[in-house]
Amino acid sequence: MNQEKHWDRIYRAKAPTEMSWYQPEARLSLELIRRIAPELDASVLDVGGGASTLVDGLLSAGYRDVSVLDLAPAALTRAQERLGERATQVRWIVADVLDARLLAASCAVWHDRAVFHFLTDARDRARYVAQVERVVRPGGHVIVASFGPEGPSQCSGLEVVRYSPEGLHTEFGAAFRLLDSAREGFCLLSVPS
Ligand SMILES: C[S@@+](CC[C@H](N)C(=O)[O-])C[C@H]1O[C@@H](n2cnc3c(N)ncnc32)[C@H](O)[C@@H]1O
């Protein structure tokens, strides 16, 4: 089964609140985004956002340029249903992050909670980093959360790669600066200017 079908089936089978990664509020993500991009017109892209409640938090905080990308259409439908009328304030992108046709330098904050770690092939990781370098504007930021070295080796029936903050930083390369490695496997990186 391809990745899109795999994930779409998961989102069709269960309510978002039943997913192991569900958060009623994406508090830490929101805290990091507000810290690095306090201006409310900053463009924020939630990569593999699925049905995450981060988008709700961003809209409530007043962010006006919010996009959510995911390869599973059912995931985005779940989020849209929850948001109701507010869903029209968000750009929804159904695509694989590795080949999504995103505009160059279009995003100030790239947020990924639990997506990068599914890339078990080094060539896919290189494609992901190339997308980041193309899509995040110079001086922008990347927030990536993965399972840590002691975390599970699988999620949703798929193998994951587990990272320390330094290991994650290495994947992106020395041109990125590791600004913070907060709790819950989050790393905050700055993109070269
Ligand atoms: C573990 S879930 C995390 C969802 C969300 N980030 C959160 O924190 O609630 C992983 C998400 O990544 C999406 N995903 C996996 N691989 C992807 C890819 N190559 N491109 C875009 N989305 C992807 C899945 O559909 C799923 O919604």
Short mmCIF file of C-alpha atoms and ligand atoms in Angstrom, two decimals:
data_model
loop_
_atom_site.label_atom_id
_atom_site.label_comp_id
_atom_site.label_asym_id
_atom_site.label_seq_id
_atom_site.Cartn_x
_atom_site.Cartn_y
_atom_site.Cartn_z
CA MET A 1 0.00 0.00 0.00
CA ASN A 2 1.35 3.43 -0.83
CA GLN A 3 1.91 6.06 1.86
CA GLU A 4 -1.09 8.16 0.93
CA LYS A 5 -3.49 5.22 1.15
CA HIS A 6 -1.89 4.02 4.37
CA TRP A 7 -2.40 7.35 6.14
CA ASP A 8 -5.76 8.09 4.62
CA ARG A 9 -7.07 4.75 5.84
CA ILE A 10 -5.89 5.53 9.36
CA TYR A 11 -7.72 8.86 9.39
CA ARG A 12 -10.88 7.25 8.03
CA ALA A 13 -10.81 4.46 10.60
CA LYS A 14 -10.49 6.50 13.79
CA ALA A 15 -11.35 9.88 15.20
CA PRO A 16 -8.37 12.24 15.58
CA THR A 17 -8.80 12.11 19.36
CA GLU A 18 -8.07 8.36 19.23
CA MET A 19 -4.69 8.72 17.51
CA SER A 20 -1.66 8.06 19.70
CA TRP A 21 -0.18 11.44 18.70
CA TYR A 22 -3.33 13.48 19.42
CA GLN A 23 -2.92 16.64 21.46
CA PRO A 24 -5.95 18.64 22.62
CA GLU A 25 -3.66 21.66 22.33
CA ALA A 26 -0.34 21.86 20.51
CA ARG A 27 1.07 23.95 23.32
CA LEU A 28 4.81 23.48 22.81
CA SER A 29 4.60 23.99 19.04
CA LEU A 30 2.63 27.16 19.54
CA GLU A 31 5.07 28.40 22.17
CA LEU A 32 8.04 27.87 19.83
CA ILE A 33 6.28 29.51 16.87
CA ARG A 34 5.27 32.55 18.92
CA ARG A 35 8.83 32.86 20.16
CA ILE A 36 10.53 32.82 16.76
CA ALA A 37 7.81 34.50 14.71
CA PRO A 38 5.79 36.83 16.91
CA GLU A 39 4.57 38.91 13.96
CA LEU A 40 1.09 37.65 13.08
CA ASP A 41 1.57 37.93 9.32
CA ALA A 42 4.43 35.39 9.42
CA SER A 43 3.73 32.50 7.04
CA VAL A 44 3.54 29.26 8.96
CA LEU A 45 3.45 25.87 7.24
CA ASP A 46 2.49 22.79 9.23
CA VAL A 47 3.99 19.90 7.29
CA GLY A 48 2.21 16.59 7.80
CA GLY A 49 -0.15 18.54 10.00
CA GLY A 50 -2.85 15.91 9.63
CA ALA A 51 -5.76 16.68 11.92
CA SER A 52 -3.53 18.45 14.44
CA THR A 53 -5.04 21.16 16.62
CA LEU A 54 -2.00 23.38 15.99
CA VAL A 55 -3.92 25.19 13.26
CA ASP A 56 -6.72 26.01 15.75
CA GLY A 57 -4.16 27.47 18.13
CA LEU A 58 -2.47 29.51 15.41
CA LEU A 59 -5.77 31.02 14.26
CA SER A 60 -6.79 31.77 17.84
CA ALA A 61 -3.43 33.47 18.40
CA GLY A 62 -4.19 35.69 15.38
CA TYR A 63 -1.85 34.23 12.72
CA ARG A 64 -3.19 35.16 9.30
CA ASP A 65 -0.97 33.16 6.92
CA VAL A 66 -1.34 29.53 7.93
CA SER A 67 -0.99 26.48 5.66
CA VAL A 68 -1.42 22.83 6.51
CA LEU A 69 0.05 20.17 4.22
CA ASP A 70 -0.62 16.45 4.39
CA LEU A 71 -0.69 13.57 1.96
CA ALA A 72 -3.87 12.12 3.48
CA PRO A 73 -6.97 14.01 2.28
CA ALA A 74 -9.04 12.48 5.12
CA ALA A 75 -6.73 14.04 7.70
CA LEU A 76 -7.31 17.53 6.35
CA THR A 77 -11.05 16.91 6.11
CA ARG A 78 -11.09 16.05 9.81
CA ALA A 79 -9.34 19.29 10.68
CA GLN A 80 -11.64 21.30 8.40
CA GLU A 81 -14.74 19.76 9.96
CA ARG A 82 -13.50 20.64 13.42
CA LEU A 83 -12.69 24.24 12.44
CA GLY A 84 -15.98 24.85 10.63
CA GLU A 85 -16.15 28.36 9.17
CA ARG A 86 -12.61 29.11 10.40
CA ALA A 87 -11.24 26.52 7.94
CA THR A 88 -11.60 29.09 5.16
CA GLN A 89 -8.80 31.12 6.78
CA VAL A 90 -6.29 28.32 6.13
CA ARG A 91 -4.50 27.13 2.97
CA TRP A 92 -4.94 23.34 2.74
CA ILE A 93 -2.45 21.42 0.65
CA VAL A 94 -2.88 17.74 -0.16
CA ALA A 95 0.59 16.62 -1.18
CA ASP A 96 3.62 14.55 -0.30
CA VAL A 97 6.09 16.92 1.32
CA LEU A 98 8.88 15.43 -0.79
CA ASP A 99 7.44 16.64 -4.09
CA ALA A 100 4.91 19.30 -3.10
CA ARG A 101 4.95 22.25 -5.49
CA LEU A 102 5.41 24.93 -2.88
CA LEU A 103 6.55 28.42 -3.79
CA ALA A 104 10.20 29.19 -3.22
CA ALA A 105 10.97 31.27 -0.12
CA SER A 106 7.25 31.32 0.72
CA CYS A 107 7.39 30.31 4.34
CA ALA A 108 8.84 31.83 7.50
CA VAL A 109 8.21 28.87 9.81
CA TRP A 110 8.27 25.23 8.73
CA HIS A 111 6.72 23.05 11.44
CA ASP A 112 6.89 19.25 11.41
CA ARG A 113 5.77 17.17 14.34
CA ALA A 114 6.40 13.48 13.72
CA VAL A 115 6.80 13.38 9.93
CA PHE A 116 10.54 13.56 9.18
CA HIS A 117 11.19 10.51 11.33
CA PHE A 118 9.20 8.33 8.90
CA LEU A 119 11.81 8.97 6.21
CA THR A 120 13.91 5.85 6.54
CA ASP A 121 15.64 6.27 3.18
CA ALA A 122 18.55 8.73 3.16
CA ARG A 123 17.60 9.89 -0.35
CA ASP A 124 14.14 10.92 0.92
CA ARG A 125 15.70 12.81 3.81
CA ALA A 126 17.91 14.66 1.35
CA ARG A 127 14.83 15.54 -0.74
CA TYR A 128 13.06 16.78 2.39
CA VAL A 129 15.97 19.02 3.37
CA ALA A 130 16.16 20.32 -0.21
CA GLN A 131 12.46 21.29 0.03
CA VAL A 132 13.13 23.09 3.31
CA GLU A 133 16.04 24.98 1.76
CA ARG A 134 13.90 26.00 -1.21
CA VAL A 135 10.65 26.84 0.58
CA VAL A 136 11.75 28.46 3.83
CA ARG A 137 12.90 32.00 3.29
CA PRO A 138 16.47 32.89 4.23
CA GLY A 139 16.59 33.62 7.94
CA GLY A 140 13.42 31.60 8.55
CA HIS A 141 12.99 28.76 11.00
CA VAL A 142 12.36 25.04 11.08
CA ILE A 143 10.72 23.25 13.98
CA VAL A 144 11.01 19.48 13.78
CA ALA A 145 9.93 16.94 16.35
CA SER A 146 10.88 13.30 16.11
CA PHE A 147 11.02 10.30 18.40
CA GLY A 148 14.14 10.37 20.55
CA PRO A 149 16.76 7.60 20.86
CA GLU A 150 14.72 5.88 23.59
CA GLY A 151 11.42 6.22 21.73
CA PRO A 152 9.47 3.54 19.85
CA SER A 153 10.97 2.19 16.62
CA GLN A 154 7.59 2.17 14.89
CA CYS A 155 4.51 4.35 14.66
CA SER A 156 1.26 3.56 12.87
CA GLY A 157 2.77 0.33 11.55
CA LEU A 158 5.71 2.14 9.92
CA GLU A 159 9.39 2.11 10.84
CA VAL A 160 10.80 5.36 12.17
CA VAL A 161 14.31 6.72 12.57
CA ARG A 162 14.96 7.99 16.09
CA TYR A 163 17.06 11.09 16.64
CA SER A 164 18.90 12.98 19.30
CA PRO A 165 18.78 16.76 18.76
CA GLU A 166 22.34 16.63 17.43
CA GLY A 167 21.45 13.75 15.09
CA LEU A 168 18.51 15.70 13.73
CA HIS A 169 20.68 18.77 13.25
CA THR A 170 23.23 16.67 11.34
CA GLU A 171 20.51 15.59 8.89
CA PHE A 172 19.86 19.24 8.03
CA GLY A 173 23.50 20.19 7.85
CA ALA A 174 25.88 22.63 9.45
CA ALA A 175 24.47 25.61 7.53
CA PHE A 176 21.40 25.34 9.77
CA ARG A 177 21.88 26.49 13.36
CA LEU A 178 20.45 24.46 16.21
CA LEU A 179 18.87 27.16 18.36
CA ASP A 180 17.07 24.99 20.86
CA SER A 181 16.16 21.42 21.58
CA ALA A 182 13.13 21.69 23.72
CA ARG A 183 11.09 18.94 25.27
CA GLU A 184 9.15 16.22 23.43
CA GLY A 185 11.81 15.66 20.75
CA PHE A 186 11.48 19.18 19.34
CA CYS A 187 14.39 20.93 17.66
CA LEU A 188 14.40 24.54 16.59
CA LEU A 189 16.72 25.31 13.68
CA SER A 190 17.41 28.53 11.86
CA VAL A 191 17.78 28.57 8.09
CA PRO A 192 20.88 30.30 6.69
CA SER A 193 20.31 33.95 5.71
C1 LIG B 1 2.17 10.91 13.35
S1 LIG B 1 1.16 11.91 12.35
C2 LIG B 1 1.42 13.51 13.05
C3 LIG B 1 0.34 14.48 12.66
C4 LIG B 1 0.53 15.90 13.18
N1 LIG B 1 1.80 16.45 12.78
C5 LIG B 1 0.35 15.97 14.68
O1 LIG B 1 1.30 16.31 15.39
O2 LIG B 1 -0.77 15.70 15.13
C6 LIG B 1 2.10 11.97 10.85
C7 LIG B 1 1.39 12.77 9.75
O3 LIG B 1 2.26 12.95 8.64
C8 LIG B 1 1.57 12.73 7.44
N2 LIG B 1 2.61 12.32 6.47
C9 LIG B 1 3.39 11.22 6.52
N3 LIG B 1 4.27 11.22 5.50
C10 LIG B 1 4.03 12.36 4.80
C11 LIG B 1 4.61 12.92 3.63
N4 LIG B 1 5.61 12.31 2.98
N5 LIG B 1 4.13 14.11 3.18
C12 LIG B 1 3.12 14.73 3.82
N6 LIG B 1 2.52 14.24 4.93
C13 LIG B 1 2.99 13.07 5.41
C14 LIG B 1 0.54 11.67 7.78
O4 LIG B 1 -0.54 11.65 6.90
C15 LIG B 1 0.14 12.11 9.20
O5 LIG B 1 -0.90 13.03 9.17
#
